[in-house]
mmCIF file of C-alpha atoms in Angstrom:
data_model
loop_
_atom_site.group_PDB
_atom_site.id
_atom_site.type_symbol
_atom_site.label_atom_id
_atom_site.label_comp_id
_atom_site.label_asym_id
_atom_site.label_seq_id
_atom_site.Cartn_x
_atom_site.Cartn_y
_atom_site.Cartn_z
ATOM 1 C CA MET Q 18 -12.472 89.367 -59.129
ATOM 2 C CA GLN Q 19 -15.573 89.139 -61.318
ATOM 3 C CA LEU Q 20 -14.195 91.730 -63.742
ATOM 4 C CA LYS Q 21 -10.910 89.822 -64.086
ATOM 5 C CA THR Q 22 -12.767 86.536 -64.672
ATOM 6 C CA ALA Q 23 -15.094 88.147 -67.207
ATOM 7 C CA THR Q 24 -12.128 89.659 -69.060
ATOM 8 C CA MET Q 25 -10.337 86.297 -69.156
ATOM 9 C CA LEU Q 26 -13.471 84.563 -70.417
ATOM 10 C CA TYR Q 27 -14.036 87.206 -73.081
ATOM 11 C CA GLY Q 28 -10.395 87.002 -74.168
ATOM 12 C CA ASN Q 29 -10.564 83.202 -74.411
ATOM 13 C CA PHE Q 30 -13.901 83.365 -76.214
ATOM 14 C CA HIS Q 31 -12.567 85.961 -78.667
ATOM 15 C CA PHE Q 32 -9.489 83.817 -79.366
ATOM 16 C CA LEU Q 33 -11.602 80.685 -79.855
ATOM 17 C CA ARG Q 34 -14.027 82.499 -82.130
ATOM 18 C CA ARG Q 35 -11.203 83.846 -84.283
ATOM 19 C CA SER Q 36 -9.317 80.553 -84.459
ATOM 20 C CA SER Q 37 -12.471 78.529 -85.147
ATOM 21 C CA LYS Q 38 -13.259 80.813 -88.102
ATOM 22 C CA ALA Q 39 -9.763 80.243 -89.485
ATOM 23 C CA ILE Q 40 -10.027 76.503 -88.985
ATOM 24 C CA LEU Q 41 -13.447 76.425 -90.632
ATOM 25 C CA PHE Q 42 -12.171 78.516 -93.553
ATOM 26 C CA PHE Q 43 -9.229 76.187 -94.181
ATOM 27 C CA LEU Q 44 -11.397 73.076 -93.848
ATOM 28 C CA VAL Q 45 -13.908 74.374 -96.390
ATOM 29 C CA LEU Q 46 -11.171 75.578 -98.737
ATOM 30 C CA GLY Q 47 -9.310 72.282 -98.446
ATOM 31 C CA ALA Q 48 -12.445 70.257 -99.095
ATOM 32 C CA MET Q 49 -13.330 72.334 -102.136
ATOM 33 C CA LEU Q 50 -9.834 72.303 -103.588
ATOM 34 C CA GLY Q 51 -9.447 68.628 -102.805
ATOM 35 C CA LYS Q 52 -12.674 67.810 -104.576
ATOM 36 C CA MET Q 53 -11.865 70.079 -107.489
ATOM 37 C CA MET Q 54 -8.288 68.932 -107.872
ATOM 38 C CA ALA Q 55 -9.085 65.278 -107.211
ATOM 39 C CA GLN Q 56 -9.398 64.579 -110.910
ATOM 40 C CA THR Q 57 -6.114 65.637 -112.394
ATOM 41 C CA SER Q 58 -4.794 62.779 -114.475
ATOM 42 C CA PRO Q 59 -1.869 63.755 -116.665
ATOM 43 C CA TYR Q 60 -2.736 64.668 -120.237
ATOM 44 C CA GLN Q 61 -1.058 65.834 -123.408
ATOM 45 C CA LEU Q 62 -2.617 68.063 -126.061
ATOM 46 C CA THR Q 63 -1.775 66.661 -129.486
ATOM 47 C CA LYS Q 64 -3.982 68.758 -131.775
ATOM 48 C CA SER Q 65 -6.342 71.722 -131.615
ATOM 49 C CA GLU Q 66 -8.567 73.086 -134.360
ATOM 50 C CA SER Q 67 -11.553 75.370 -134.789
ATOM 51 C CA VAL Q 68 -14.915 73.768 -135.484
ATOM 52 C CA SER Q 69 -16.627 77.162 -135.668
ATOM 53 C CA SER Q 70 -15.944 80.672 -134.426
ATOM 54 C CA SER Q 71 -17.032 79.638 -130.934
ATOM 55 C CA VAL Q 72 -16.104 75.930 -130.664
ATOM 56 C CA VAL Q 73 -12.687 74.255 -130.586
ATOM 57 C CA ARG Q 74 -11.888 70.566 -131.029
ATOM 58 C CA LEU Q 75 -9.019 69.217 -128.948
ATOM 59 C CA THR Q 76 -7.286 65.885 -129.396
ATOM 60 C CA LEU Q 77 -5.791 64.779 -126.097
ATOM 61 C CA LYS Q 78 -3.878 61.840 -124.733
ATOM 62 C CA VAL Q 79 -5.215 61.133 -121.250
ATOM 63 C CA TYR Q 80 -3.182 59.022 -118.824
ATOM 64 C CA CYS Q 81 -5.747 57.641 -116.383
ATOM 65 C CA LEU Q 82 -5.564 54.484 -114.294
ATOM 66 C CA LYS Q 83 -9.325 53.949 -113.846
ATOM 67 C CA LYS Q 84 -11.673 53.222 -116.718
ATOM 68 C CA LYS Q 85 -14.646 54.643 -114.775
ATOM 69 C CA LEU Q 86 -12.980 58.073 -114.553
ATOM 70 C CA ILE Q 87 -11.404 58.410 -117.996
ATOM 71 C CA ASP Q 88 -14.291 60.298 -119.693
ATOM 72 C CA LYS Q 89 -14.495 62.849 -116.886
ATOM 73 C CA GLU Q 90 -10.698 63.188 -116.855
ATOM 74 C CA ALA Q 91 -10.690 63.946 -120.593
ATOM 75 C CA GLN Q 92 -13.332 66.634 -120.105
ATOM 76 C CA HIS Q 93 -11.402 68.193 -117.212
ATOM 77 C CA ALA Q 94 -8.213 68.167 -119.268
ATOM 78 C CA ALA Q 95 -9.918 69.856 -122.226
ATOM 79 C CA ILE Q 96 -11.391 72.622 -120.056
ATOM 80 C CA ARG Q 97 -7.978 73.164 -118.422
ATOM 81 C CA VAL Q 98 -6.322 73.481 -121.835
ATOM 82 C CA VAL Q 99 -8.777 76.179 -122.945
ATOM 83 C CA LEU Q 100 -8.625 78.028 -119.627
ATOM 84 C CA PHE Q 101 -4.920 77.901 -118.785
ATOM 85 C CA GLU Q 102 -2.905 76.842 -121.867
ATOM 86 C CA GLY Q 103 -4.723 78.017 -124.973
ATOM 87 C CA CYS Q 104 -5.432 76.183 -128.229
ATOM 88 C CA SER Q 105 -2.834 76.894 -130.905
ATOM 89 C CA GLY Q 106 -4.155 77.362 -134.430
ATOM 90 C CA THR Q 107 -7.547 78.665 -133.229
ATOM 91 C CA MET Q 108 -9.086 81.982 -132.181
ATOM 92 C CA PHE Q 109 -8.345 80.870 -128.636
ATOM 93 C CA SER Q 110 -4.596 80.417 -129.038
ATOM 94 C CA LYS Q 111 -4.038 82.363 -125.825
ATOM 95 C CA PRO Q 112 -5.406 80.977 -122.561
ATOM 96 C CA LEU Q 113 -8.714 82.461 -121.427
ATOM 97 C CA LEU Q 114 -7.183 83.149 -118.008
ATOM 98 C CA ASP Q 115 -3.765 84.745 -117.538
ATOM 99 C CA GLU Q 116 -3.196 83.727 -113.941
ATOM 100 C CA GLY Q 117 -2.394 80.182 -112.862
ATOM 101 C CA GLU Q 118 -4.978 77.553 -112.008
ATOM 102 C CA ILE Q 119 -4.013 77.286 -108.341
ATOM 103 C CA THR Q 120 -4.097 81.064 -107.816
ATOM 104 C CA LEU Q 121 -7.495 81.445 -109.443
ATOM 105 C CA SER Q 122 -8.998 78.380 -107.776
ATOM 106 C CA GLN Q 123 -7.973 79.805 -104.406
ATOM 107 C CA ARG Q 124 -9.416 83.205 -105.284
ATOM 108 C CA HIS Q 125 -12.677 81.796 -106.734
ATOM 109 C CA PRO Q 126 -13.141 78.358 -105.132
ATOM 110 C CA VAL Q 127 -16.930 78.245 -105.476
ATOM 111 C CA TYR Q 128 -16.859 78.996 -109.211
ATOM 112 C CA PHE Q 129 -14.203 76.391 -110.031
ATOM 113 C CA ASN Q 130 -15.803 73.769 -107.785
ATOM 114 C CA GLU Q 131 -19.103 74.215 -109.609
ATOM 115 C CA LEU Q 132 -17.400 74.299 -113.005
ATOM 116 C CA TYR Q 133 -15.416 71.090 -112.562
ATOM 117 C CA ASN Q 134 -18.032 69.143 -110.622
ATOM 118 C CA TYR Q 135 -21.381 70.243 -112.060
ATOM 119 C CA ARG Q 136 -21.151 72.574 -115.065
ATOM 120 C CA LEU Q 137 -18.787 70.778 -117.462
ATOM 121 C CA PRO Q 138 -21.660 69.641 -119.742
ATOM 122 C CA ASP Q 139 -22.595 73.308 -120.293
ATOM 123 C CA PHE Q 140 -19.334 73.862 -122.179
ATOM 124 C CA ILE Q 141 -18.678 70.494 -123.842
ATOM 125 C CA THR Q 142 -20.456 69.664 -127.094
ATOM 126 C CA SER Q 143 -18.882 66.230 -127.518
ATOM 127 C CA CYS Q 144 -16.375 63.953 -125.848
ATOM 128 C CA LYS Q 145 -15.441 60.689 -127.489
ATOM 129 C CA ALA Q 146 -12.644 58.197 -127.112
ATOM 130 C CA VAL Q 147 -10.726 57.769 -130.351
ATOM 131 C CA SER Q 148 -8.774 54.789 -129.010
ATOM 132 C CA ASP Q 149 -9.591 51.951 -126.646
ATOM 133 C CA PHE Q 150 -8.964 52.461 -122.943
ATOM 134 C CA LYS Q 151 -5.359 51.866 -121.967
ATOM 135 C CA LYS Q 152 -4.453 51.895 -118.306
ATOM 136 C CA GLY Q 153 -2.366 55.043 -118.168
ATOM 137 C CA ASP Q 154 1.322 55.101 -117.469
ATOM 138 C CA LYS Q 155 4.167 57.025 -119.101
ATOM 139 C CA LYS Q 156 3.807 55.155 -122.409
ATOM 140 C CA LYS Q 157 0.094 54.266 -122.572
ATOM 141 C CA ALA Q 158 -2.729 56.746 -122.945
ATOM 142 C CA THR Q 159 -6.288 56.877 -124.215
ATOM 143 C CA VAL Q 160 -6.824 59.351 -127.056
ATOM 144 C CA TYR Q 161 -9.889 61.604 -126.866
ATOM 145 C CA GLU Q 162 -11.495 64.213 -129.080
ATOM 146 C CA VAL Q 163 -13.317 66.839 -127.044
ATOM 147 C CA GLU Q 164 -15.213 69.820 -128.419
ATOM 148 C CA ILE Q 165 -15.404 72.852 -126.131
ATOM 149 C CA LYS Q 166 -17.712 75.876 -126.398
ATOM 150 C CA ALA Q 167 -14.801 78.239 -125.783
ATOM 151 C CA LEU Q 168 -16.659 81.474 -126.510
ATOM 152 C CA GLN Q 169 -19.492 80.522 -124.147
ATOM 153 C CA LEU Q 170 -16.902 79.610 -121.487
ATOM 154 C CA MET Q 171 -15.201 82.989 -121.933
ATOM 155 C CA LYS Q 172 -18.529 84.825 -121.560
ATOM 156 C CA ASP Q 173 -19.305 82.809 -118.434
ATOM 157 C CA LEU Q 174 -15.939 83.760 -116.928
ATOM 158 C CA GLU Q 175 -16.675 87.430 -117.641
ATOM 159 C CA LYS Q 176 -20.217 87.189 -116.246
ATOM 160 C CA ASN Q 177 -18.892 85.693 -113.003
ATOM 161 C CA ASN Q 178 -16.073 88.290 -112.717
ATOM 162 C CA ILE Q 179 -13.337 85.667 -113.066
ATOM 163 C CA LYS Q 180 -12.059 87.351 -116.220
ATOM 164 C CA ARG Q 181 -12.286 91.007 -117.146
ATOM 165 C CA LYS Q 182 -14.332 91.856 -120.191
ATOM 166 C CA VAL Q 183 -12.377 92.620 -123.338
ATOM 167 C CA GLY Q 184 -12.913 96.122 -124.717
ATOM 168 C CA LEU Q 185 -14.633 99.098 -123.133
#
């Protein structure tokens, strides 16, 4: 009787331990992705140019509804362009990362959470509104010029094993 009870308890405990780990994993992942993806206002890249061999200047239209968030949204959009779309007419015409944003953010949630929430200033030399704030909808946008340290961002991706190093 005691052996049967002990086996049942162990089996229930093992199941609970396994399922609680899965629940905890999905809660942490969801919180991180939710926080990271929370700022995703629509944007449109209108112009990209090289400032130097390591810095690109992007002109973006950012469609944001809240004036308090528009600067941060422009910075997020600029980083996303360099990482996942590329900047035509510059050394960084190809995206720094070949895989999609969702795939990589699931694979490296800590890195992207830190990048989007804490480390943006490390890679942005300037961010200025070229037009007055316009509450974003399909026709109204605020125009921003953002300068990104693309080479430094690429080296950081390589250092953190998000991107493979180019060459031998």
